XYZ file of C-alpha atoms in Angstrom:
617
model
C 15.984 25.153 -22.098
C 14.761 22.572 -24.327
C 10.893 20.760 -23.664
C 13.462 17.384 -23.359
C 15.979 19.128 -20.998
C 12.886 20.077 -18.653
C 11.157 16.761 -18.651
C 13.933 13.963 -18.678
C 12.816 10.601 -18.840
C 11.663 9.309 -15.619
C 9.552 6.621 -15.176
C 11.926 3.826 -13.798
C 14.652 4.178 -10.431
C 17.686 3.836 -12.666
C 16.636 7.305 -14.377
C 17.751 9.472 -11.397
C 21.452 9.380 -12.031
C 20.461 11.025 -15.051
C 18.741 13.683 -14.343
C 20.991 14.915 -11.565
C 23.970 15.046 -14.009
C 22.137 18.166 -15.143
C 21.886 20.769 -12.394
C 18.653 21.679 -10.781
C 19.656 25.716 -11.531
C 20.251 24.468 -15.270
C 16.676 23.484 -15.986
C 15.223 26.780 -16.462
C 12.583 26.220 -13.735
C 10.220 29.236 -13.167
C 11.710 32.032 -10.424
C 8.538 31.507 -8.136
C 4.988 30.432 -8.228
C 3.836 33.428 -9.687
C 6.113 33.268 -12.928
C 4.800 29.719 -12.853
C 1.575 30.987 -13.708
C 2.704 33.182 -16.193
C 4.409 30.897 -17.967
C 1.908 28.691 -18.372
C -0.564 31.436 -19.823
C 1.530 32.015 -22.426
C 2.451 28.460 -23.797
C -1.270 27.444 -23.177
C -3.581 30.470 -22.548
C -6.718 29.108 -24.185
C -6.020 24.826 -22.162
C -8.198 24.768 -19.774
C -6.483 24.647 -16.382
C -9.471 24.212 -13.726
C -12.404 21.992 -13.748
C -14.179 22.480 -10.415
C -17.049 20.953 -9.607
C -19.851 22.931 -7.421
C -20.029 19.417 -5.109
C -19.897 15.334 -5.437
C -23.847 15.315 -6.515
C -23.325 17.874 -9.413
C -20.366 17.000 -10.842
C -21.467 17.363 -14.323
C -21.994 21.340 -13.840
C -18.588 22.419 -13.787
C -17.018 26.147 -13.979
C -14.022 25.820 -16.248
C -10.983 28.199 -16.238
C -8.312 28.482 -19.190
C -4.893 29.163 -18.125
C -5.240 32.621 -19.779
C -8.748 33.403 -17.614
C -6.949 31.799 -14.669
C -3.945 34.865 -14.679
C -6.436 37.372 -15.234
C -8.323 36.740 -12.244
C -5.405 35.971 -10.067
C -4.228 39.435 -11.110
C -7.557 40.952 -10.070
C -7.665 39.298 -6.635
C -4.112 40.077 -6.089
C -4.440 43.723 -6.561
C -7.773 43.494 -3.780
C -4.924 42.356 -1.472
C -2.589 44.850 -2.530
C -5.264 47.847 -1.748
C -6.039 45.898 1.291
C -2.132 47.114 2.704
C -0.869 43.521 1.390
C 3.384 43.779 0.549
C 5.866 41.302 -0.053
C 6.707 40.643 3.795
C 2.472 40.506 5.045
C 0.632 37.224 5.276
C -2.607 36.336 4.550
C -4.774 34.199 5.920
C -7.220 31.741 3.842
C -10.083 30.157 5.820
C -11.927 28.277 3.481
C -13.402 24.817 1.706
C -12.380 24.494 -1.288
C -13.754 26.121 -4.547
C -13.426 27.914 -7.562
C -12.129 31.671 -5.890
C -10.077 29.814 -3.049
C -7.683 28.555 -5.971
C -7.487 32.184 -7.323
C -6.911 33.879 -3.676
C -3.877 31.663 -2.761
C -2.143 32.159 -6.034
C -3.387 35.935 -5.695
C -1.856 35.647 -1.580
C 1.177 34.235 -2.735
C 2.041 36.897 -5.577
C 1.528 39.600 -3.552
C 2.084 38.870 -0.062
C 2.771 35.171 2.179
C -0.480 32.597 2.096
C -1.317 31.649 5.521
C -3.793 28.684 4.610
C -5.456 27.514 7.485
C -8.160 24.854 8.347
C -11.545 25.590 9.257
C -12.540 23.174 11.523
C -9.622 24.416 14.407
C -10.993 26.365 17.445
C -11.403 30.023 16.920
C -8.982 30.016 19.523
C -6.251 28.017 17.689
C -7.411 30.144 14.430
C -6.283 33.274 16.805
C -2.806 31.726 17.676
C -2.370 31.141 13.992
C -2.893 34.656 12.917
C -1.063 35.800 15.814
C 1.617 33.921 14.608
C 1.472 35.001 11.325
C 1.170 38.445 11.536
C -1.732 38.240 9.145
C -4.589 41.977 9.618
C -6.193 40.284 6.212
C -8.662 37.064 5.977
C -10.127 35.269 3.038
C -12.766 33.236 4.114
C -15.669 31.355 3.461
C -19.021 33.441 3.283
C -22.316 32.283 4.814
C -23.384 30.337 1.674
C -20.171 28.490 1.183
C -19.528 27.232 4.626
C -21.915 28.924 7.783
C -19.164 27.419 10.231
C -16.088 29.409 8.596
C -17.839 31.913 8.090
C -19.105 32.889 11.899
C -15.487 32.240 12.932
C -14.340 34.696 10.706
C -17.285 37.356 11.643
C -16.024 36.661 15.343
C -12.793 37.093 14.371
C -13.344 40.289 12.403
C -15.598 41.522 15.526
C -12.691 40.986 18.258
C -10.030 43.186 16.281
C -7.747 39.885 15.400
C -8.367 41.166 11.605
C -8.582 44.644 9.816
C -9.951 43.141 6.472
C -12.260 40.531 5.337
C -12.559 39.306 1.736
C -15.172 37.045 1.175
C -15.432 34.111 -1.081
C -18.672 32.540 -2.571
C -19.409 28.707 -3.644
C -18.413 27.662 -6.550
C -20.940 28.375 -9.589
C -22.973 30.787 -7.608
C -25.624 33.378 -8.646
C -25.730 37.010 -7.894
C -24.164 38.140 -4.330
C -26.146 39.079 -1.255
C -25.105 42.285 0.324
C -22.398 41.359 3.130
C -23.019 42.571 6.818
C -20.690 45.521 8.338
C -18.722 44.628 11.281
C -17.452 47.537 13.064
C -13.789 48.066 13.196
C -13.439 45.875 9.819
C -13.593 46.279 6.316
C -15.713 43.504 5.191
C -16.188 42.949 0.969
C -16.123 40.760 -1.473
C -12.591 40.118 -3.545
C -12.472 42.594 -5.925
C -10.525 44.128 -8.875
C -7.103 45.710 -9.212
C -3.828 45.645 -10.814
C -1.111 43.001 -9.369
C 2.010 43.984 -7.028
C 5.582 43.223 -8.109
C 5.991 39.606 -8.693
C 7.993 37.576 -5.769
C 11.476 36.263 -6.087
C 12.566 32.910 -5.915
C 14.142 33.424 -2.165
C 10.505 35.147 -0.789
C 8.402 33.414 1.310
C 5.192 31.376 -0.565
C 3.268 30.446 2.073
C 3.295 29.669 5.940
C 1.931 26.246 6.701
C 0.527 25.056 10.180
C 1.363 21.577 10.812
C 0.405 18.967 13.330
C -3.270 18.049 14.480
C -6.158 19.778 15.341
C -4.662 20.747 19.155
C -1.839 21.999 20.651
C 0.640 24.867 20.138
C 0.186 26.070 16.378
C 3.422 25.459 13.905
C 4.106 27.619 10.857
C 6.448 26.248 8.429
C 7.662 28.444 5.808
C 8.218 27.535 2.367
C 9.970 29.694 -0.086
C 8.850 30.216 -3.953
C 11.914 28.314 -4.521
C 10.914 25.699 -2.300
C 7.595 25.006 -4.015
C 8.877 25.140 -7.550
C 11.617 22.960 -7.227
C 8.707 20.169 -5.220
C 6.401 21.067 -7.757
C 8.903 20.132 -10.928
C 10.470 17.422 -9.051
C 6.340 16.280 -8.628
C 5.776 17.310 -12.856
C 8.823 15.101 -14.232
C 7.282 11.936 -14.210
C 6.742 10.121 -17.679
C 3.640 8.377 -16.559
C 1.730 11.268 -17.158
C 1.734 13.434 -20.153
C 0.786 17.523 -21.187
C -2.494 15.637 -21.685
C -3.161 14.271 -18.131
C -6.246 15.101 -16.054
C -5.634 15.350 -12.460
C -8.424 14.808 -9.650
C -8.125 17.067 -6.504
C -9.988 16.478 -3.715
C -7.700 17.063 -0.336
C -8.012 20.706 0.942
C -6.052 23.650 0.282
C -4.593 24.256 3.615
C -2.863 21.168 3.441
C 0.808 21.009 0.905
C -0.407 18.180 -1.255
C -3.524 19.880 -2.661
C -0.959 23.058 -3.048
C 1.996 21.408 -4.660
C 0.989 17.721 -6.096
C -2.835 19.347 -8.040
C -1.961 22.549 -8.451
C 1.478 23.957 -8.875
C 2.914 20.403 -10.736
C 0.288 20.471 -12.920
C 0.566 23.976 -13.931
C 4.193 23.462 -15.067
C 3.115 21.055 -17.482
C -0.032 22.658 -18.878
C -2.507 20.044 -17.133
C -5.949 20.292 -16.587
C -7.020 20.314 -12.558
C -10.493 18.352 -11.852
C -11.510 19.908 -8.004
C -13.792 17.817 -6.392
C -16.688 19.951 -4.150
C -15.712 21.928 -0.686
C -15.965 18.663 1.256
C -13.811 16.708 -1.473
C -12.960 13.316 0.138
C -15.264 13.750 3.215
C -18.110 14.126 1.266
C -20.053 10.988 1.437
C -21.917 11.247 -1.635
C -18.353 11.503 -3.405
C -17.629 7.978 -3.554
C -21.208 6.909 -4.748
C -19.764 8.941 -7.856
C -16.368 9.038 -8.168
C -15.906 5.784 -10.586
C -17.801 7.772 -13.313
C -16.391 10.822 -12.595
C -12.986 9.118 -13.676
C -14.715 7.793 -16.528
C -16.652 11.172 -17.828
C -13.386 13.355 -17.375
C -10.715 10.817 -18.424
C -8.951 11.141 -14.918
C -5.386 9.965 -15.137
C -4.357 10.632 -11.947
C -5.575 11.267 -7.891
C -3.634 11.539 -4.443
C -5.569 10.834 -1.750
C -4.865 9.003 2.264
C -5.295 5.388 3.096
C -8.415 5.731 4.709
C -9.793 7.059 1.297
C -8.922 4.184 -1.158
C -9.823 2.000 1.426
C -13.384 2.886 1.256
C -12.336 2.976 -2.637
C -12.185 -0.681 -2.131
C -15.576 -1.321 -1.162
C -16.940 0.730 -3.786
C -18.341 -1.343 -7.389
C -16.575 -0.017 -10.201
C -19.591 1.413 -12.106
C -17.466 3.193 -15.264
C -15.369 2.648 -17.622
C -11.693 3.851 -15.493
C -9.176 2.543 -17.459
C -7.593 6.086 -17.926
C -6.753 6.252 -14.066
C -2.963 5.359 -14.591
C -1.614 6.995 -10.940
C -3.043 6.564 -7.703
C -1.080 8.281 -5.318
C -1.199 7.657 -1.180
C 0.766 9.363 1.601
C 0.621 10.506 4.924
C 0.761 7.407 6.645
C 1.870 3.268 5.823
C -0.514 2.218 3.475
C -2.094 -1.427 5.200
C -1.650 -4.401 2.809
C -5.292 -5.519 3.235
C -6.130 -2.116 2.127
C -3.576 -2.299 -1.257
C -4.856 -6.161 -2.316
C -8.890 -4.585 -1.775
C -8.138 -2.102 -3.883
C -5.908 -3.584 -6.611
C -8.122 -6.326 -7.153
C -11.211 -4.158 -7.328
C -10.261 -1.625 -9.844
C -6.991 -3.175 -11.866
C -4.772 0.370 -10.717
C -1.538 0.401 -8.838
C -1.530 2.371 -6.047
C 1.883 4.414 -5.976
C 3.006 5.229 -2.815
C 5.101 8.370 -1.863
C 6.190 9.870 1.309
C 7.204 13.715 2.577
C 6.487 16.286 4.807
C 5.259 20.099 5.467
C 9.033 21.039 6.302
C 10.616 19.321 3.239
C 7.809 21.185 1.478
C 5.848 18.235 0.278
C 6.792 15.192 -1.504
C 10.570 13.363 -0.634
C 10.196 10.202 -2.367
C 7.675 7.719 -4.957
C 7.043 4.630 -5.952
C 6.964 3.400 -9.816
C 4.958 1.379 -12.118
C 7.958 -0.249 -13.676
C 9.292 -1.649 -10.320
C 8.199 -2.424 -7.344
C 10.417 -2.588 -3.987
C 7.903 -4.318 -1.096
C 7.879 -2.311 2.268
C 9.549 0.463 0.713
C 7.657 3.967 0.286
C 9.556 5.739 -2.690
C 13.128 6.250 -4.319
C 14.175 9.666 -2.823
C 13.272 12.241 -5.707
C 15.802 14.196 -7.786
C 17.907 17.006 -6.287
C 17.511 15.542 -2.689
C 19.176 13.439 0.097
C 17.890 10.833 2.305
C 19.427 9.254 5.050
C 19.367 7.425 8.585
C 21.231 8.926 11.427
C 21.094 8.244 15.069
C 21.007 11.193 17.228
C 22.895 10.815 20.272
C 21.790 12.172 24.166
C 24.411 15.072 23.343
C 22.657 16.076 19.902
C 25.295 14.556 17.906
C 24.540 12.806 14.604
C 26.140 9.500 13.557
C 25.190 8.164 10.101
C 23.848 4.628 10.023
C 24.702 2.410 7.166
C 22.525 1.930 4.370
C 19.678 -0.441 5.291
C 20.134 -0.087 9.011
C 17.151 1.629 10.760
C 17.455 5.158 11.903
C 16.155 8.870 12.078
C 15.294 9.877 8.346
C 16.972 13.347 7.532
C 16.918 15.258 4.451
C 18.418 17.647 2.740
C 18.148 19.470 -0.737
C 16.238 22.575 -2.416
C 12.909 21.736 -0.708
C 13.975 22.227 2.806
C 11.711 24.523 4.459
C 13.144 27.863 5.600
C 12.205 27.195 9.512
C 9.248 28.198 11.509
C 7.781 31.087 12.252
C 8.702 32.422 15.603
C 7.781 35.981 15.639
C 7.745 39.299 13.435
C 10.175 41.874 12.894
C 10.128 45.368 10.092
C 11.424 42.891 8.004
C 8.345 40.307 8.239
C 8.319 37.086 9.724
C 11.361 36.088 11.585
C 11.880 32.442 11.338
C 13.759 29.831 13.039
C 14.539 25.739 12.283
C 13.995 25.060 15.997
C 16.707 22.558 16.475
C 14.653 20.260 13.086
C 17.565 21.431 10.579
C 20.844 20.868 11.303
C 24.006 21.825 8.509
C 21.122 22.027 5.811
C 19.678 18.505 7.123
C 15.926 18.573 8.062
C 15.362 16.113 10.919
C 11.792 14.291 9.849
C 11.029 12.413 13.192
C 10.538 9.860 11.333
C 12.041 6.300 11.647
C 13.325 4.205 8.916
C 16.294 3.161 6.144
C 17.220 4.036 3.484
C 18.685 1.150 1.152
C 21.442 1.423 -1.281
C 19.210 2.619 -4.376
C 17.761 5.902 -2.307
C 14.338 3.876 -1.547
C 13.166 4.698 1.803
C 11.040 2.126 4.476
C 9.118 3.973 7.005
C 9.306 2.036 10.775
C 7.413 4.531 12.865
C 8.045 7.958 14.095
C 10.696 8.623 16.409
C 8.576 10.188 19.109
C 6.109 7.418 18.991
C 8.536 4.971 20.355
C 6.931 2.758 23.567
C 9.469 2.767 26.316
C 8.642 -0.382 28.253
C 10.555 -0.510 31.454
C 14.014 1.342 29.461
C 13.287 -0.982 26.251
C 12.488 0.986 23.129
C 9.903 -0.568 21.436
C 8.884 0.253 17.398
C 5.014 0.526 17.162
C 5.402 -0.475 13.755
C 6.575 -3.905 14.723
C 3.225 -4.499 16.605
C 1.117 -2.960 13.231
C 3.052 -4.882 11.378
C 2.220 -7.825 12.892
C -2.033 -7.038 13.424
C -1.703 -6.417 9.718
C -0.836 -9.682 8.103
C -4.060 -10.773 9.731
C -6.815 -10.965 6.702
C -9.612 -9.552 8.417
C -7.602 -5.904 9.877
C -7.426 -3.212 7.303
C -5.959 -0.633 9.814
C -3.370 -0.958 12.957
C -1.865 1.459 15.540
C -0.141 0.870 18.855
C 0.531 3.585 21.599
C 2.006 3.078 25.104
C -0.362 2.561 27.590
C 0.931 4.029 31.290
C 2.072 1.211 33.518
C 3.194 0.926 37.587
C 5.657 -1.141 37.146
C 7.021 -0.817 33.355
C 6.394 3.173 32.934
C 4.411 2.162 29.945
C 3.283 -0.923 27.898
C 2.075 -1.034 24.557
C -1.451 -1.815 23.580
C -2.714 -1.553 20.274
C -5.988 -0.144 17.945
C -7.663 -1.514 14.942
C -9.908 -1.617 12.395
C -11.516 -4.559 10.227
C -12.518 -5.389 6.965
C -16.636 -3.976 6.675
C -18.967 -6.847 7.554
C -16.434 -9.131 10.048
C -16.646 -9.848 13.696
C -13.474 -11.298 14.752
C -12.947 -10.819 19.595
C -10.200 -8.562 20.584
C -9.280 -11.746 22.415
C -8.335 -13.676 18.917
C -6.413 -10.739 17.776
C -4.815 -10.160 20.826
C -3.390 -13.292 20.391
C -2.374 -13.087 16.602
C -0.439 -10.193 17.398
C 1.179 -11.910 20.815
C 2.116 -14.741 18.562
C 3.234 -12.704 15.251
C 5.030 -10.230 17.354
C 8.669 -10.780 16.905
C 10.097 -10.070 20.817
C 8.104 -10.539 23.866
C 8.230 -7.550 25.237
C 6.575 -5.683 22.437
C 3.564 -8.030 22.480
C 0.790 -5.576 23.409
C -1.441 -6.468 26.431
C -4.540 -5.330 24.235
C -6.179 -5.058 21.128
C -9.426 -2.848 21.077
C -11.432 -2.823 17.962
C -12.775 0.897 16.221
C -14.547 1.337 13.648
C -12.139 4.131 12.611
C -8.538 4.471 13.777
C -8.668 8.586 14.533
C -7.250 11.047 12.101
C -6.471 14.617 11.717
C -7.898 16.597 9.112
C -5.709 16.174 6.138
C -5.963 12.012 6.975
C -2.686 11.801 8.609
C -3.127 9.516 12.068
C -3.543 10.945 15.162
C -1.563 8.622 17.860
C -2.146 11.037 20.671
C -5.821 10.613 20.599
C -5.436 6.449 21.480
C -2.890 7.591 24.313
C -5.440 9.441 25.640
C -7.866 6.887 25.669
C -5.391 4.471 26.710
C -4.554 6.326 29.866
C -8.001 7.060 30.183
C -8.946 3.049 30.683
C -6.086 2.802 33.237
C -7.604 5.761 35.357
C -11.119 4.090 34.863
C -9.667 0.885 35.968
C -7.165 2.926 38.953
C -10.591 4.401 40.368
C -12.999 1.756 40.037
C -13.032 1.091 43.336
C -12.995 4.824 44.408
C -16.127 6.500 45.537
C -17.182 9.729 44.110
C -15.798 10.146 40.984
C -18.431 11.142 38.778
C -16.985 11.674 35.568
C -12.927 10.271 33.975
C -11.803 11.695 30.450
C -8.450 12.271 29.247
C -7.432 15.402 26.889
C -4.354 16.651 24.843
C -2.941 19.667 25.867
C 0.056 21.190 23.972
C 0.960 17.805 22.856
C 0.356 15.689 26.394
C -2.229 13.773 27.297
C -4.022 15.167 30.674
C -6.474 12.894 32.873
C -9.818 14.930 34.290
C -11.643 13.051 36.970
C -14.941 15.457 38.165
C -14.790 13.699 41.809
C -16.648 15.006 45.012
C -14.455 16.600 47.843
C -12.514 14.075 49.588
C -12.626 11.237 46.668
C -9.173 9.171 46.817
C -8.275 10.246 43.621
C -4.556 11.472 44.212
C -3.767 7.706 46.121
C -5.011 5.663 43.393
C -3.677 7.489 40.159
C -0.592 9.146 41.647
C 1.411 5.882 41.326
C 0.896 5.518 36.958
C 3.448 7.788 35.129
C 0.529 10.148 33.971
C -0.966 13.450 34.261
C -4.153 14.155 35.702
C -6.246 17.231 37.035
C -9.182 16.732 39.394
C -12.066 19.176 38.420
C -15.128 19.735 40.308
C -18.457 18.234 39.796
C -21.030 19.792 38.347
């Protein structure tokens, strides 16, 4: 296959006829992740593939990696796993910041074994369900010196018997190693030498992803090598960038854009990989420096959330960026206010794209050479976007083109279903009623126009029910948005007597302004398109919550929101000493701490909410 027949020309929407005339199978794409790697030591073993910077302060003291130095030590880590009992059909479980070795252990994970990547910052006892889950005995994590948190979860971890084996990894840059503490019951070392396993096939499973937020009943979604190569290529053949492109990397490994959009695209095309420190875009001391790190390392490229370009916005350009030709954001609508501030402050577009964990990663971008308002992306090569509604009976109905619906896709990057259990075989995986004939339902609300570009409404299960009305948060963010001084908008349902809910919404402003929830409360009541989704509040924040990989987190402002009606429900009630609202396995729950005898059940049993009365202290 010819350099021209891998890469078509791509850099405008009317290209994708084009490249699907050729077959997906008949571009010669690598069998899996690992043959990824090894073709790209051999057409560029001495190009330097990593540049990782110890953190955002020291950023010109760099460890470097060539492509050829890069196989070598992925080799060497995955043979450590492979002595460790690692085989094709084991997981393994990464539980780390990112830096230099964490880049080498997943590739090393996913040659010989499944990577399990999961986040630090969970509960040891959600880290627990994951490896349950997983089936994973062996744990990369953090050591003391890297990240003290991590590293006493995995110690405690190691300690209870939820892990036979514990590899340790070490900041990036570091001097000589400290001897590591024995645990009893556990082999604890640092990742060593050995020679690699058989390589993977294209139909193995990569990796195991958890998705969702930071509570709740833990998902694994499980991508195949196939899966991640076809993203990853699908990712690589865009014409903006060249071989020549640096890429910036600064999201975290256990999340699939760090995995597929800086590391595996770029490795098909021979690119070099800047990674930002083990805090990457929550390190605050990042954006003091990140103008001249673009300058100093020619960055062409960076993916990153809203909330991170929007403090991009505020930031002087200091440096010389004009090599910074795609600015990628996902994960959730990008705000206009938050586009204009940063257009006008550095001169780059900001490309938008949009995907999930089950669809592997990326589903659709944006282009340079045209731009379609509202819309997040053209659907990418090789796969299908649609809107369907879904009947009460399950049933699917396509919607015409343009007309709002469930988003479904299908193609080479659906995932191969979650994990459910293990068997002899390894993990035993099901779709969970989310993939239907080959068609991955997203839970995501929007249409899909004539020319494949998609326009995100909302999600499906964020939908405000007011009295048997369904009501689109998006039309309420929408509206808060087009005012000049709100750079950030969500709406939930807030629980209601009469109407079962009622929406109210959250925002955030533009640094520096005061403007009363009052005066937004009535921009929105008066922008709002229908009555009834006019929300009955507006409540100001200076941050609109998150989880860790940026995406937003709706069920914290439902908790809050039912939280204000209880506090309002029981203001008149004596005894209650303490009212807080939680998410349990999805839901929000109401606590009141209450002395015997308070009239709690009267007052809150007549909202459409959960509660749980708990006893003083």
């Amino acid at each position: 296959m010819t350099a021209t027949a891998l890469w078509p020309t791509y850099d405008h929407p009317d290209d994708l006829p084009a490249i699907e005339a050729v077959p997906l199978d008949s571009r010669g794409l690598p069998a899996s992740t690992y043959h990824l790697l090894v073709r790209a030591a051999d057409l560029w073993p001495d190009r330097t593939a990593l540049t990782v910077l110890p953190d955002a302060a020291r950023w010109r003291e760099p460890v470097r990696r060539t492509y050829s130095n890069l196989i070598a030590d992925v080799h060497r880590a995955a043979n450590a796993l492979h002595a460790a009992g690692i085989r094709r059909d084991d997981a393994v479980a990464l539980m780390s910041p990112n830096c230099d070795e964490l880049v080498t252990a997943t590739l090393a994970a996913q040659v010989t074994g499944i990577a399990a990547p999961i986040n630090p910052g969970l509960s040891g006892e959600h880290i627990a369900e994951l490896l349950r889950r997983s089936g994973a005995r062996v744990l990369v994590a953090a050591g003391a010196d890297l990240d003290p948190s991590a590293w006493a979860t995995a110690s405690a971890l190691a300690e209870s018997g939820a892990i036979d084996t514990l590899l340790v990894l070490r900041p990036t840059g570091a001097g000589p190693a400290v001897p590591l503490p024995s645990i009893s019951g556990a082999r604890v070392a640092y990742l060593t030498d050995a020679a690699a396993d058989a390589p993977p096939a294209a139909h193995d499973l990569a990796t195991l992803f958890h998705t969702g937020g930071t509570t709740g009943a833990p998902k694994l979604a499980a991508h195949t090598h196939a899966n991640q190569v076809a993203n990853a290529w699908m990712i690589g053949a865009n014409s903006l960038l060249d071989d020549d492109s640096t890429i910036f990397a600064a999201l975290p490994l256990f999340h699939v854009n760090a995995l597929i959009v800086t590391l595996l695209a770029p490795m098909l095309r021979g690119q070099n990989v800047v990674w930002a420190g083990p805090l990457g875009y929550r390190d605050a001391a990042l954006y003091g420096e990140l103008w001249r790190i673009v300058e100093h390392y020619r960055l062409a490229a960076m993916s990153a959330v809203p909330t991170v370009y929007a403090v991009l916005a505020q930031c002087p350009v200091d440096a010389d960026i004009s090599s910074l030709r795609a600015c990628l954001v996902g994960a959730s609508i990008l705000p206009a206010a938050v586009r204009t501030g940063f257009e006008s402050r550095t001169g780059a577009r900001l490309l938008e794209g949009y995907g999930l964990t089950e669809a592997t990663c990326a589903s659709a971008r944006s282009f340079t050479t045209t731009v379609r308002p509202g819309a997040v992306g053209q659907r990418l090569p090789y796969q299908q976007i649609k809107a369907v509604r879904i009947d009460e009976d399950g049933r699917w109905t396509d919607v015409p083109a343009g007309d709002v619906g469930i988003l479904v896709i299908s193609g080479p990057t659906v995932f191969a279903g979650y994990v459910i259990g293990r068997d002899v075989s390894g993990p035993v995986l099901d779709g969970l009623g989310k993939v239907v004939d080959g068609w991955l339902d997203t839970g995501d609300l929007g249409r899909v126009d004539s020319d494949g570009f998609v326009h995100l409404t909302g999600r499906a299960k964020d939908l405000i029910i007011r009295g048997g009305h369904n009501i689109d948060p998006a039309v309420i963010e929408d509206a808060l948005l087009t005012h000049d001084d709100v750079t950030g908008a969500a709406a939930v349902g807030r629980p209601d007597i009469h109407a079962g809910e009622v929406p109210v919404a959250y925002v955030t402003l533009v640094p520096g302004t005061v403007v009363s929830e009052d005066k937004l409360l009535a921009w929105a009541t008066e922008q709002v398109p229908e009555t009834a989704a006019a929300p009955k509040s507006v409540t100001v924040l200076d941050a609109l919550p998150v989880t860790d990989v940026g995406k937003p987190y709706k069920l914290a402002l439902r908790a809050d929101a039912a939280r204000r009606v209880a506090e309002s429900a029981l203001a008149s009630v004596t005894g209650i000493d303490h009212i807080d609202a939680i998410v349990e396995d999805g839901s929000v729950v109401v606590t009141v701490a209450a002395a015997a005898g308070a009239a709690v059940g009267p007052a809150l049993d007549r909202y459409p909410l959960v509660w749980r009365l708990e006893a003083t202290a």
